[in-house]
Amino acid sequence: MKLLSSPLSPYVRKVRIAAAMKGLQGKIEMVPADTNPGDNVEINRANPLGKIPALVIDSATTIFDSHVICEYLDSLAPSPVLFPKGGLERFRTLTLGALADGMLDAALLLVYETRFRPEEKWHAPWQARQQGKIDRAIDQLELAPPAWSTSPDYGHLTLACALGYLDFRHDGRWRTGHPKLIAWLDRFAAAMPAFEATRPQV
Amino acid sequence: MKLLSSPLSPYVRKVRIAAAMKGLQGKIEMVPADTNPGDNVEINRANPLGKIPALVIDSATTIFDSHVICEYLDSLAPSPVLFPKGGLERFRTLTLGALADGMLDAALLLVYETRFRPEEKWHAPWQARQQGKIDRAIDQLELAPPAWSTSPDYGHLTLACALGYLDFRHDGRWRTGHPKLIAWLDRFAAAMPAFEATRPQV
């Protein structure tokens, strides 16, 4: 399998951690792919949206997005279980994943605001709108950081990658006033060596 | 169950069609929710991201996003199957859903560009970047519109809602040069009365 990827993408990081948790790193070839130009033919052929990660399974089958790829990897090996099979437990995990992906989407839009626009076209109310999504999510998570039993699951690893991205690109401002969530991320990192091993570095 | 919703949201439309396919409309109370202000307390309590749809299952459990809600509704009744249970068939369905959701995300960003910014802050290269995602996806889908066997599944209904949104907010420009995809949407609408019943109207 080939993973179109970048060491700086938080969505790719999710997949790399999932692969490590399932013992599948050796089966995935990492293919560097730069999404910034927007006209990267190889990426656009794999995913017309021009986004990574995309997992090329064989010449006929490419799957995305990071949620879908993580669930696919989960299906390839029995343990640990990243996606609970059913019941409300499954939908709580998926909702935590959607919350963390939404934090990432907002955090990316804030980065793109300054990367893809000249400064005179930055728009403070739009930036505040995206920042509000992140801030509310952080505040809610601080009330009761999501526990795991034997091993973190897909929801937890997605949240860890979202917080890691806020550390990487947003100066870790989320940390102020959120000691329980900081402790939560430290516990995740201690439980999951792949988190440190995939830390983005410029 | 209560669904925070708007008749104009394409992501809500996905959930309404899924509910109709599963015979669950009578079990879901629609609660109108306006995401435009950004500080809607009821929405932000249900989903800190400030997005709809959000499905309030009970006082302790709210789930989102539309993908997660559709999968939950699929789990409540046996047929038709919206999410294949396993195998590559499942991941092809999920990837089609992710592709169509990505088309919607780009189409929404284009709407938000003019809704949430004054004209002097619109940025043509950003708009072209988002339009490119939509155009490439439409071109790829035209090559081989995704068939269904007995009944459309989650991937198909998501694509139909994406095309419906491009008709609603983007003047149906996708239709030019894509006769097979137009015929596909007509077939979907004929198979699925809920598609017409949920058509957005200003």
mmCIF file of C-alpha atoms in Angstrom:
data_model
loop_
_atom_site.group_PDB
_atom_site.id
_atom_site.type_symbol
_atom_site.label_atom_id
_atom_site.label_comp_id
_atom_site.label_asym_id
_atom_site.label_seq_id
_atom_site.Cartn_x
_atom_site.Cartn_y
_atom_site.Cartn_z
ATOM 1 C CA MET A 1 0.000 0.000 0.000
ATOM 2 C CA LYS A 2 1.185 3.530 -0.737
ATOM 3 C CA LEU A 3 0.273 6.494 1.430
ATOM 4 C CA LEU A 4 0.402 9.925 -0.185
ATOM 5 C CA SER A 5 1.657 11.886 2.754
ATOM 6 C CA SER A 6 3.581 14.741 4.300
ATOM 7 C CA PRO A 7 5.374 14.705 7.667
ATOM 8 C CA LEU A 8 3.672 18.036 8.480
ATOM 9 C CA SER A 9 0.041 17.008 7.862
ATOM 10 C CA PRO A 10 -1.947 16.289 11.038
ATOM 11 C CA TYR A 11 -4.379 14.114 9.065
ATOM 12 C CA VAL A 12 -1.450 12.017 7.819
ATOM 13 C CA ARG A 13 -0.183 11.824 11.388
ATOM 14 C CA LYS A 14 -3.488 10.207 12.408
ATOM 15 C CA VAL A 15 -2.957 7.476 9.829
ATOM 16 C CA ARG A 16 0.688 6.935 10.791
ATOM 17 C CA ILE A 17 -0.248 6.509 14.455
ATOM 18 C CA ALA A 18 -3.111 4.164 13.551
ATOM 19 C CA ALA A 19 -0.726 2.106 11.401
ATOM 20 C CA ALA A 20 1.766 1.909 14.270
ATOM 21 C CA MET A 21 -0.949 0.858 16.724
ATOM 22 C CA LYS A 22 -2.019 -1.945 14.378
ATOM 23 C CA GLY A 23 1.565 -3.067 13.605
ATOM 24 C CA LEU A 24 1.181 -2.187 9.929
ATOM 25 C CA GLN A 25 3.968 0.357 9.357
ATOM 26 C CA GLY A 26 6.039 -2.141 7.363
ATOM 27 C CA LYS A 27 3.191 -2.657 4.899
ATOM 28 C CA ILE A 28 2.782 1.017 3.997
ATOM 29 C CA GLU A 29 5.153 2.861 1.692
ATOM 30 C CA MET A 30 5.186 6.581 2.424
ATOM 31 C CA VAL A 31 5.083 8.681 -0.767
ATOM 32 C CA PRO A 32 5.810 12.380 -0.124
ATOM 33 C CA ALA A 33 3.143 14.635 -1.626
ATOM 34 C CA ASP A 34 2.984 18.422 -1.493
ATOM 35 C CA THR A 35 -0.588 19.767 -1.517
ATOM 36 C CA ASN A 36 0.394 23.454 -1.494
ATOM 37 C CA PRO A 37 0.627 24.055 -5.274
ATOM 38 C CA GLY A 38 -2.966 22.796 -5.799
ATOM 39 C CA ASP A 39 -2.097 21.288 -9.197
ATOM 40 C CA ASN A 40 -0.100 18.258 -8.048
ATOM 41 C CA VAL A 41 -1.099 15.741 -10.711
ATOM 42 C CA GLU A 42 -0.257 12.664 -8.654
ATOM 43 C CA ILE A 43 -2.352 13.803 -5.693
ATOM 44 C CA ASN A 44 -5.233 14.983 -7.845
ATOM 45 C CA ARG A 45 -5.341 11.645 -9.658
ATOM 46 C CA ALA A 46 -5.509 9.786 -6.334
ATOM 47 C CA ASN A 47 -7.969 12.265 -4.808
ATOM 48 C CA PRO A 48 -9.621 14.931 -6.974
ATOM 49 C CA LEU A 49 -9.969 17.052 -3.834
ATOM 50 C CA GLY A 50 -6.186 17.450 -3.846
ATOM 51 C CA LYS A 51 -5.931 16.352 -0.227
ATOM 52 C CA ILE A 52 -3.744 13.981 1.712
ATOM 53 C CA PRO A 53 -3.659 11.387 3.136
ATOM 54 C CA ALA A 54 -4.817 9.119 0.328
ATOM 55 C CA LEU A 55 -4.084 5.387 0.543
ATOM 56 C CA VAL A 56 -3.467 3.588 -2.746
ATOM 57 C CA ILE A 57 -4.431 -0.020 -2.039
ATOM 58 C CA ASP A 58 -4.001 -1.309 -5.604
ATOM 59 C CA SER A 59 -4.185 0.032 -9.143
ATOM 60 C CA ALA A 60 -7.996 0.096 -8.972
ATOM 61 C CA THR A 61 -8.593 1.295 -5.413
ATOM 62 C CA THR A 62 -7.590 4.452 -3.586
ATOM 63 C CA ILE A 63 -9.318 5.406 -0.363
ATOM 64 C CA PHE A 64 -9.564 8.607 1.694
ATOM 65 C CA ASP A 65 -10.056 10.632 3.948
ATOM 66 C CA SER A 66 -8.013 10.019 7.157
ATOM 67 C CA HIS A 67 -11.090 8.681 9.001
ATOM 68 C CA VAL A 68 -11.768 6.166 6.230
ATOM 69 C CA ILE A 69 -8.116 5.107 5.995
ATOM 70 C CA CYS A 70 -7.870 4.636 9.778
ATOM 71 C CA GLU A 71 -10.991 2.474 9.752
ATOM 72 C CA TYR A 72 -9.552 0.434 6.872
ATOM 73 C CA LEU A 73 -6.290 -0.143 8.742
ATOM 74 C CA ASP A 74 -8.325 -1.121 11.797
ATOM 75 C CA SER A 75 -9.995 -3.850 9.713
ATOM 76 C CA LEU A 76 -6.644 -5.401 8.745
ATOM 77 C CA ALA A 77 -5.553 -6.573 12.206
ATOM 78 C CA PRO A 78 -7.578 -7.597 15.261
ATOM 79 C CA SER A 79 -6.094 -5.497 18.050
ATOM 80 C CA PRO A 80 -6.121 -2.989 19.521
ATOM 81 C CA VAL A 81 -9.636 -2.027 18.438
ATOM 82 C CA LEU A 82 -9.559 1.548 17.097
ATOM 83 C CA PHE A 83 -13.252 1.648 16.114
ATOM 84 C CA PRO A 84 -15.663 -0.042 18.544
ATOM 85 C CA LYS A 85 -17.848 -2.385 16.521
ATOM 86 C CA GLY A 86 -21.237 -1.084 17.594
ATOM 87 C CA GLY A 87 -23.440 0.441 20.237
ATOM 88 C CA LEU A 88 -23.276 3.992 21.535
ATOM 89 C CA GLU A 89 -19.596 3.389 22.327
ATOM 90 C CA ARG A 90 -18.884 3.372 18.585
ATOM 91 C CA PHE A 91 -20.760 6.602 17.978
ATOM 92 C CA ARG A 92 -19.105 8.358 20.910
ATOM 93 C CA THR A 93 -15.714 7.438 19.444
ATOM 94 C CA LEU A 94 -16.754 8.630 15.980
ATOM 95 C CA THR A 95 -18.152 11.879 17.421
ATOM 96 C CA LEU A 96 -14.909 12.569 19.291
ATOM 97 C CA GLY A 97 -13.110 11.953 15.996
ATOM 98 C CA ALA A 98 -15.454 14.369 14.198
ATOM 99 C CA LEU A 99 -14.965 16.987 16.923
ATOM 100 C CA ALA A 100 -11.179 16.731 16.686
ATOM 101 C CA ASP A 101 -11.262 16.730 12.867
ATOM 102 C CA GLY A 102 -13.426 19.869 13.055
ATOM 103 C CA MET A 103 -10.854 21.499 15.341
ATOM 104 C CA LEU A 104 -8.209 20.601 12.756
ATOM 105 C CA ASP A 105 -10.296 21.921 9.872
ATOM 106 C CA ALA A 106 -10.668 25.266 11.677
ATOM 107 C CA ALA A 107 -6.973 25.336 12.618
ATOM 108 C CA LEU A 108 -6.016 24.639 8.987
ATOM 109 C CA LEU A 109 -8.305 27.396 7.711
ATOM 110 C CA LEU A 110 -6.547 29.803 10.060
ATOM 111 C CA VAL A 111 -3.162 28.727 8.687
ATOM 112 C CA TYR A 112 -4.456 28.963 5.099
ATOM 113 C CA GLU A 113 -5.804 32.469 5.753
ATOM 114 C CA THR A 114 -2.259 33.777 6.031
ATOM 115 C CA ARG A 115 -0.569 31.255 3.702
ATOM 116 C CA PHE A 116 -2.853 31.692 0.693
ATOM 117 C CA ARG A 117 -3.943 35.343 1.015
ATOM 118 C CA PRO A 118 -2.048 38.618 1.041
ATOM 119 C CA GLU A 119 -2.350 40.401 4.363
ATOM 120 C CA GLU A 120 -4.831 42.981 3.091
ATOM 121 C CA LYS A 121 -7.281 40.142 2.481
ATOM 122 C CA TRP A 122 -7.099 38.606 5.931
ATOM 123 C CA HIS A 123 -10.468 39.003 7.619
ATOM 124 C CA ALA A 124 -10.506 39.189 11.411
ATOM 125 C CA PRO A 125 -14.200 38.201 11.888
ATOM 126 C CA TRP A 126 -13.626 35.034 9.818
ATOM 127 C CA GLN A 127 -10.507 34.243 11.822
ATOM 128 C CA ALA A 128 -12.454 34.800 15.058
ATOM 129 C CA ARG A 129 -15.198 32.488 13.800
ATOM 130 C CA GLN A 130 -12.703 29.660 13.236
ATOM 131 C CA GLN A 131 -10.857 30.357 16.498
ATOM 132 C CA GLY A 132 -14.181 30.180 18.344
ATOM 133 C CA LYS A 133 -14.733 26.618 17.165
ATOM 134 C CA ILE A 134 -11.343 25.588 18.526
ATOM 135 C CA ASP A 135 -11.723 27.467 21.797
ATOM 136 C CA ARG A 136 -15.190 26.058 22.554
ATOM 137 C CA ALA A 137 -14.032 22.526 21.796
ATOM 138 C CA ILE A 138 -11.001 22.913 24.066
ATOM 139 C CA ASP A 139 -13.172 24.323 26.870
ATOM 140 C CA GLN A 140 -15.656 21.471 26.582
ATOM 141 C CA LEU A 141 -12.934 18.803 26.493
ATOM 142 C CA GLU A 142 -11.244 20.321 29.571
ATOM 143 C CA LEU A 143 -14.400 19.604 31.592
ATOM 144 C CA ALA A 144 -13.947 15.858 31.102
ATOM 145 C CA PRO A 145 -11.033 14.718 28.922
ATOM 146 C CA PRO A 146 -12.094 11.486 27.196
ATOM 147 C CA ALA A 147 -10.755 8.447 29.073
ATOM 148 C CA TRP A 148 -9.766 5.141 27.539
ATOM 149 C CA SER A 149 -9.787 1.704 29.114
ATOM 150 C CA THR A 150 -7.045 -0.619 27.852
ATOM 151 C CA SER A 151 -5.873 1.371 24.831
ATOM 152 C CA PRO A 152 -6.659 4.692 23.130
ATOM 153 C CA ASP A 153 -9.010 4.429 20.148
ATOM 154 C CA TYR A 154 -9.596 6.422 16.963
ATOM 155 C CA GLY A 155 -11.279 9.282 18.815
ATOM 156 C CA HIS A 156 -8.383 9.678 21.207
ATOM 157 C CA LEU A 157 -5.694 9.550 18.529
ATOM 158 C CA THR A 158 -7.533 12.145 16.465
ATOM 159 C CA LEU A 159 -7.781 14.481 19.443
ATOM 160 C CA ALA A 160 -4.082 13.996 20.191
ATOM 161 C CA CYS A 161 -3.221 14.946 16.596
ATOM 162 C CA ALA A 162 -5.467 18.020 16.802
ATOM 163 C CA LEU A 163 -3.769 19.201 20.000
ATOM 164 C CA GLY A 164 -0.386 18.401 18.480
ATOM 165 C CA TYR A 165 -1.232 20.583 15.494
ATOM 166 C CA LEU A 166 -2.309 23.432 17.782
ATOM 167 C CA ASP A 167 1.098 23.073 19.444
ATOM 168 C CA PHE A 168 2.894 23.021 16.079
ATOM 169 C CA ARG A 169 1.117 25.811 14.189
ATOM 170 C CA HIS A 170 -0.758 27.801 16.849
ATOM 171 C CA ASP A 171 1.984 28.194 19.476
ATOM 172 C CA GLY A 172 0.249 25.888 21.964
ATOM 173 C CA ARG A 173 -2.076 28.702 23.037
ATOM 174 C CA TRP A 174 -4.749 26.073 23.873
ATOM 175 C CA ARG A 175 -2.686 25.070 26.903
ATOM 176 C CA THR A 176 -3.444 28.200 28.909
ATOM 177 C CA GLY A 177 -6.124 27.388 31.477
ATOM 178 C CA HIS A 178 -6.538 23.749 30.431
ATOM 179 C CA PRO A 179 -4.391 21.673 32.825
ATOM 180 C CA LYS A 180 -6.564 18.555 32.612
ATOM 181 C CA LEU A 181 -6.277 18.433 28.837
ATOM 182 C CA ILE A 182 -2.508 18.972 29.017
ATOM 183 C CA ALA A 183 -2.282 16.016 31.433
ATOM 184 C CA TRP A 184 -4.489 14.019 29.079
ATOM 185 C CA LEU A 185 -2.135 14.653 26.135
ATOM 186 C CA ASP A 186 0.861 13.694 28.272
ATOM 187 C CA ARG A 187 -0.873 10.407 29.150
ATOM 188 C CA PHE A 188 -1.622 9.766 25.479
ATOM 189 C CA ALA A 189 1.998 10.446 24.481
ATOM 190 C CA ALA A 190 3.241 8.113 27.218
ATOM 191 C CA ALA A 191 0.890 5.342 26.089
ATOM 192 C CA MET A 192 1.630 5.801 22.406
ATOM 193 C CA PRO A 193 5.302 6.135 21.357
ATOM 194 C CA ALA A 194 4.181 6.720 17.742
ATOM 195 C CA PHE A 195 2.862 10.114 18.813
ATOM 196 C CA GLU A 196 6.340 11.398 19.637
ATOM 197 C CA ALA A 197 7.847 9.575 16.649
ATOM 198 C CA THR A 198 5.505 11.438 14.280
ATOM 199 C CA ARG A 199 5.925 14.892 15.811
ATOM 200 C CA PRO A 200 6.116 17.434 12.961
ATOM 201 C CA GLN A 201 9.372 19.323 12.552
ATOM 202 C CA VAL A 202 10.116 22.171 10.164
ATOM 203 C CA MET B 1 -34.229 12.068 19.043
ATOM 204 C CA LYS B 2 -33.803 15.720 18.118
ATOM 205 C CA LEU B 3 -31.977 16.854 15.005
ATOM 206 C CA LEU B 4 -30.538 20.365 15.043
ATOM 207 C CA SER B 5 -31.152 21.273 11.445
ATOM 208 C CA SER B 6 -31.884 23.726 8.678
ATOM 209 C CA PRO B 7 -33.830 23.023 5.483
ATOM 210 C CA LEU B 8 -31.008 24.695 3.519
ATOM 211 C CA SER B 9 -28.065 22.638 4.843
ATOM 212 C CA PRO B 10 -26.848 19.929 2.451
ATOM 213 C CA TYR B 11 -25.352 17.984 5.359
ATOM 214 C CA VAL B 12 -28.743 17.980 7.088
ATOM 215 C CA ARG B 13 -30.306 16.868 3.819
ATOM 216 C CA LYS B 14 -28.054 13.785 3.871
ATOM 217 C CA VAL B 15 -29.426 12.848 7.296
ATOM 218 C CA ARG B 16 -33.036 13.487 6.311
ATOM 219 C CA ILE B 17 -32.695 11.244 3.249
ATOM 220 C CA ALA B 18 -30.980 8.540 5.308
ATOM 221 C CA ALA B 19 -33.788 8.744 7.892
ATOM 222 C CA ALA B 20 -36.402 8.410 5.142
ATOM 223 C CA MET B 21 -34.594 5.422 3.599
ATOM 224 C CA LYS B 22 -34.537 3.694 6.990
ATOM 225 C CA GLY B 23 -38.182 4.554 7.825
ATOM 226 C CA LEU B 24 -37.134 6.628 10.829
ATOM 227 C CA GLN B 25 -38.574 10.083 10.037
ATOM 228 C CA GLY B 26 -41.276 9.723 12.680
ATOM 229 C CA LYS B 27 -38.663 9.167 15.407
ATOM 230 C CA ILE B 28 -36.720 12.356 14.735
ATOM 231 C CA GLU B 29 -37.912 15.781 15.845
ATOM 232 C CA MET B 30 -36.507 18.522 13.625
ATOM 233 C CA VAL B 31 -35.244 21.506 15.647
ATOM 234 C CA PRO B 32 -34.453 24.539 13.465
ATOM 235 C CA ALA B 33 -30.974 25.921 14.141
ATOM 236 C CA ASP B 34 -29.287 28.886 12.466
ATOM 237 C CA THR B 35 -25.508 28.531 12.263
ATOM 238 C CA ASN B 36 -24.885 31.922 10.621
ATOM 239 C CA PRO B 37 -24.497 34.064 13.773
ATOM 240 C CA GLY B 38 -21.715 31.803 15.110
ATOM 241 C CA ASP B 39 -22.782 32.343 18.725
ATOM 242 C CA ASN B 40 -25.941 30.208 18.760
ATOM 243 C CA VAL B 41 -25.803 28.852 22.293
ATOM 244 C CA GLU B 42 -28.030 25.840 21.626
ATOM 245 C CA ILE B 43 -25.931 24.693 18.667
ATOM 246 C CA ASN B 44 -22.637 25.370 20.396
ATOM 247 C CA ARG B 45 -23.735 23.363 23.430
ATOM 248 C CA ALA B 46 -24.659 20.401 21.199
ATOM 249 C CA ASN B 47 -21.539 20.779 19.041
ATOM 250 C CA PRO B 48 -18.741 23.172 20.037
ATOM 251 C CA LEU B 49 -17.858 23.443 16.351
ATOM 252 C CA GLY B 50 -21.130 25.320 15.855
ATOM 253 C CA LYS B 51 -22.162 23.023 13.006
ATOM 254 C CA ILE B 52 -25.291 21.192 12.028
ATOM 255 C CA PRO B 53 -26.551 18.530 11.801
ATOM 256 C CA ALA B 54 -26.182 17.385 15.400
ATOM 257 C CA LEU B 55 -28.387 14.556 16.688
ATOM 258 C CA VAL B 56 -29.375 14.708 20.350
ATOM 259 C CA ILE B 57 -30.034 11.086 21.289
ATOM 260 C CA ASP B 58 -30.615 11.692 25.009
ATOM 261 C CA SER B 59 -29.570 14.184 27.670
ATOM 262 C CA ALA B 60 -26.104 12.590 27.861
ATOM 263 C CA THR B 61 -25.416 11.859 24.197
ATOM 264 C CA THR B 62 -25.202 14.080 21.133
ATOM 265 C CA ILE B 63 -23.542 12.805 17.971
ATOM 266 C CA PHE B 64 -22.201 14.468 14.808
ATOM 267 C CA ASP B 65 -21.158 14.974 11.967
ATOM 268 C CA SER B 66 -23.542 13.955 9.136
ATOM 269 C CA HIS B 67 -21.458 10.863 8.300
ATOM 270 C CA VAL B 68 -21.624 9.681 11.920
ATOM 271 C CA ILE B 69 -25.347 10.404 12.222
ATOM 272 C CA CYS B 70 -26.125 8.548 8.984
ATOM 273 C CA GLU B 71 -24.170 5.533 10.198
ATOM 274 C CA TYR B 72 -26.039 5.649 13.519
ATOM 275 C CA LEU B 73 -29.407 5.743 11.761
ATOM 276 C CA ASP B 74 -28.244 2.842 9.582
ATOM 277 C CA SER B 75 -27.647 0.820 12.759
ATOM 278 C CA LEU B 76 -31.246 1.319 13.969
ATOM 279 C CA ALA B 77 -33.039 -0.624 11.214
ATOM 280 C CA PRO B 78 -31.886 -3.538 9.057
ATOM 281 C CA SER B 79 -32.642 -2.383 5.520
ATOM 282 C CA PRO B 80 -31.724 -0.967 3.159
ATOM 283 C CA VAL B 81 -28.048 -1.172 4.082
ATOM 284 C CA LEU B 82 -26.523 2.309 3.794
ATOM 285 C CA PHE B 83 -23.038 1.305 4.998
ATOM 286 C CA PRO B 84 -21.764 -2.072 3.724
ATOM 287 C CA LYS B 85 -20.532 -4.023 6.732
ATOM 288 C CA GLY B 86 -17.031 -4.799 5.534
ATOM 289 C CA GLY B 87 -14.658 -5.553 2.699
ATOM 290 C CA LEU B 88 -13.488 -3.126 0.056
ATOM 291 C CA GLU B 89 -17.145 -2.436 -0.750
ATOM 292 C CA ARG B 90 -17.440 -0.608 2.572
ATOM 293 C CA PHE B 91 -14.370 1.508 1.954
ATOM 294 C CA ARG B 92 -15.431 2.387 -1.591
ATOM 295 C CA THR B 93 -18.748 3.624 -0.183
ATOM 296 C CA LEU B 94 -16.991 5.615 2.544
ATOM 297 C CA THR B 95 -14.528 7.083 0.030
ATOM 298 C CA LEU B 96 -17.359 8.192 -2.255
ATOM 299 C CA GLY B 97 -18.950 9.798 0.813
ATOM 300 C CA ALA B 98 -15.666 11.546 1.661
ATOM 301 C CA LEU B 99 -15.291 12.741 -1.934
ATOM 302 C CA ALA B 100 -18.812 14.177 -1.976
ATOM 303 C CA ASP B 101 -18.373 15.722 1.492
ATOM 304 C CA GLY B 102 -15.153 17.311 0.232
ATOM 305 C CA MET B 103 -17.038 18.746 -2.759
ATOM 306 C CA LEU B 104 -19.553 20.168 -0.294
ATOM 307 C CA ASP B 105 -16.856 21.579 1.969
ATOM 308 C CA ALA B 106 -15.327 23.409 -1.024
ATOM 309 C CA ALA B 107 -18.738 24.580 -2.252
ATOM 310 C CA LEU B 108 -19.546 25.924 1.237
ATOM 311 C CA LEU B 109 -16.220 27.748 1.463
ATOM 312 C CA LEU B 110 -17.054 29.452 -1.834
ATOM 313 C CA VAL B 111 -20.440 30.535 -0.449
ATOM 314 C CA TYR B 112 -18.840 31.668 2.814
ATOM 315 C CA GLU B 113 -16.240 33.705 0.893
ATOM 316 C CA THR B 114 -18.961 36.103 -0.224
ATOM 317 C CA ARG B 115 -21.285 35.697 2.775
ATOM 318 C CA PHE B 116 -18.779 36.374 5.534
ATOM 319 C CA ARG B 117 -16.322 38.769 3.825
ATOM 320 C CA PRO B 118 -16.704 42.193 2.270
ATOM 321 C CA GLU B 119 -16.011 42.131 -1.464
ATOM 322 C CA GLU B 120 -12.585 43.744 -1.149
ATOM 323 C CA LYS B 121 -11.461 40.689 0.822
ATOM 324 C CA TRP B 122 -12.576 38.088 -1.680
ATOM 325 C CA HIS B 123 -9.512 36.331 -3.062
ATOM 326 C CA ALA B 124 -9.744 34.894 -6.576
ATOM 327 C CA PRO B 125 -6.846 32.379 -6.258
ATOM 328 C CA TRP B 126 -8.483 30.909 -3.128
ATOM 329 C CA GLN B 127 -11.809 30.702 -4.894
ATOM 330 C CA ALA B 128 -10.129 29.012 -7.881
ATOM 331 C CA ARG B 129 -8.456 26.550 -5.527
ATOM 332 C CA GLN B 130 -11.822 25.501 -4.077
ATOM 333 C CA GLN B 131 -13.522 25.466 -7.482
ATOM 334 C CA GLY B 132 -10.745 23.205 -8.777
ATOM 335 C CA LYS B 133 -11.593 20.561 -6.164
ATOM 336 C CA ILE B 134 -15.216 20.550 -7.297
ATOM 337 C CA ASP B 135 -14.404 20.556 -11.012
ATOM 338 C CA ARG B 136 -11.906 17.698 -10.790
ATOM 339 C CA ALA B 137 -14.320 15.600 -8.750
ATOM 340 C CA ILE B 138 -17.133 16.215 -11.239
ATOM 341 C CA ASP B 139 -14.853 15.309 -14.159
ATOM 342 C CA GLN B 140 -13.736 12.097 -12.479
ATOM 343 C CA LEU B 141 -17.295 11.073 -11.557
ATOM 344 C CA GLU B 142 -18.482 11.722 -15.111
ATOM 345 C CA LEU B 143 -16.102 9.005 -16.355
ATOM 346 C CA ALA B 144 -18.021 6.349 -14.408
ATOM 347 C CA PRO B 145 -20.918 7.520 -12.223
ATOM 348 C CA PRO B 146 -21.107 5.170 -9.225
ATOM 349 C CA ALA B 147 -23.738 2.482 -9.792
ATOM 350 C CA TRP B 148 -25.837 0.817 -7.103
ATOM 351 C CA SER B 149 -27.368 -2.621 -7.117
ATOM 352 C CA THR B 150 -30.683 -2.869 -5.258
ATOM 353 C CA SER B 151 -30.668 0.477 -3.467
ATOM 354 C CA PRO B 152 -28.439 3.550 -3.232
ATOM 355 C CA ASP B 153 -26.146 3.622 -0.213
ATOM 356 C CA TYR B 154 -24.496 6.317 1.904
ATOM 357 C CA GLY B 155 -21.966 7.198 -0.798
ATOM 358 C CA HIS B 156 -24.661 7.709 -3.394
ATOM 359 C CA LEU B 157 -26.909 9.806 -1.172
ATOM 360 C CA THR B 158 -23.970 12.024 -0.208
ATOM 361 C CA LEU B 159 -23.070 12.591 -3.852
ATOM 362 C CA ALA B 160 -26.695 13.401 -4.679
ATOM 363 C CA CYS B 161 -26.755 16.005 -1.893
ATOM 364 C CA ALA B 162 -23.480 17.503 -3.149
ATOM 365 C CA LEU B 163 -24.837 17.830 -6.695
ATOM 366 C CA GLY B 164 -28.106 19.197 -5.296
ATOM 367 C CA TYR B 165 -26.165 21.856 -3.413
ATOM 368 C CA LEU B 166 -24.233 22.799 -6.565
ATOM 369 C CA ASP B 167 -27.622 23.210 -8.252
ATOM 370 C CA PHE B 168 -28.949 25.287 -5.341
ATOM 371 C CA ARG B 169 -26.019 27.617 -4.623
ATOM 372 C CA HIS B 170 -23.769 27.363 -7.668
ATOM 373 C CA ASP B 171 -26.341 27.711 -10.483
ATOM 374 C CA GLY B 172 -25.953 24.120 -11.614
ATOM 375 C CA ARG B 173 -22.784 24.997 -13.526
ATOM 376 C CA TRP B 174 -21.509 21.435 -12.950
ATOM 377 C CA ARG B 175 -24.076 20.197 -15.475
ATOM 378 C CA THR B 176 -22.293 21.602 -18.518
ATOM 379 C CA GLY B 177 -20.426 18.790 -20.237
ATOM 380 C CA HIS B 178 -21.443 16.082 -17.762
ATOM 381 C CA PRO B 179 -24.453 14.273 -19.262
ATOM 382 C CA LYS B 180 -23.762 10.933 -17.571
ATOM 383 C CA LEU B 181 -23.696 12.523 -14.137
ATOM 384 C CA ILE B 182 -26.918 14.420 -14.878
ATOM 385 C CA ALA B 183 -28.565 11.114 -15.864
ATOM 386 C CA TRP B 184 -27.164 9.554 -12.683
ATOM 387 C CA LEU B 185 -28.750 12.257 -10.506
ATOM 388 C CA ASP B 186 -32.062 11.813 -12.328
ATOM 389 C CA ARG B 187 -31.925 8.078 -11.598
ATOM 390 C CA PHE B 188 -31.155 8.775 -7.947
ATOM 391 C CA ALA B 189 -34.058 11.209 -7.647
ATOM 392 C CA ALA B 190 -36.410 8.690 -9.285
ATOM 393 C CA ALA B 191 -35.303 5.933 -6.893
ATOM 394 C CA MET B 192 -35.441 8.164 -3.821
ATOM 395 C CA PRO B 193 -38.529 10.367 -3.357
ATOM 396 C CA ALA B 194 -36.954 11.872 -0.229
ATOM 397 C CA PHE B 195 -34.455 13.651 -2.478
ATOM 398 C CA GLU B 196 -37.167 15.770 -4.073
ATOM 399 C CA ALA B 197 -39.010 16.137 -0.750
ATOM 400 C CA THR B 198 -35.906 17.686 0.841
ATOM 401 C CA ARG B 199 -35.023 20.045 -2.016
ATOM 402 C CA PRO B 200 -33.890 23.358 -0.498
ATOM 403 C CA GLN B 201 -36.025 26.402 -1.208
ATOM 404 C CA VAL B 202 -35.301 29.998 -0.282
#
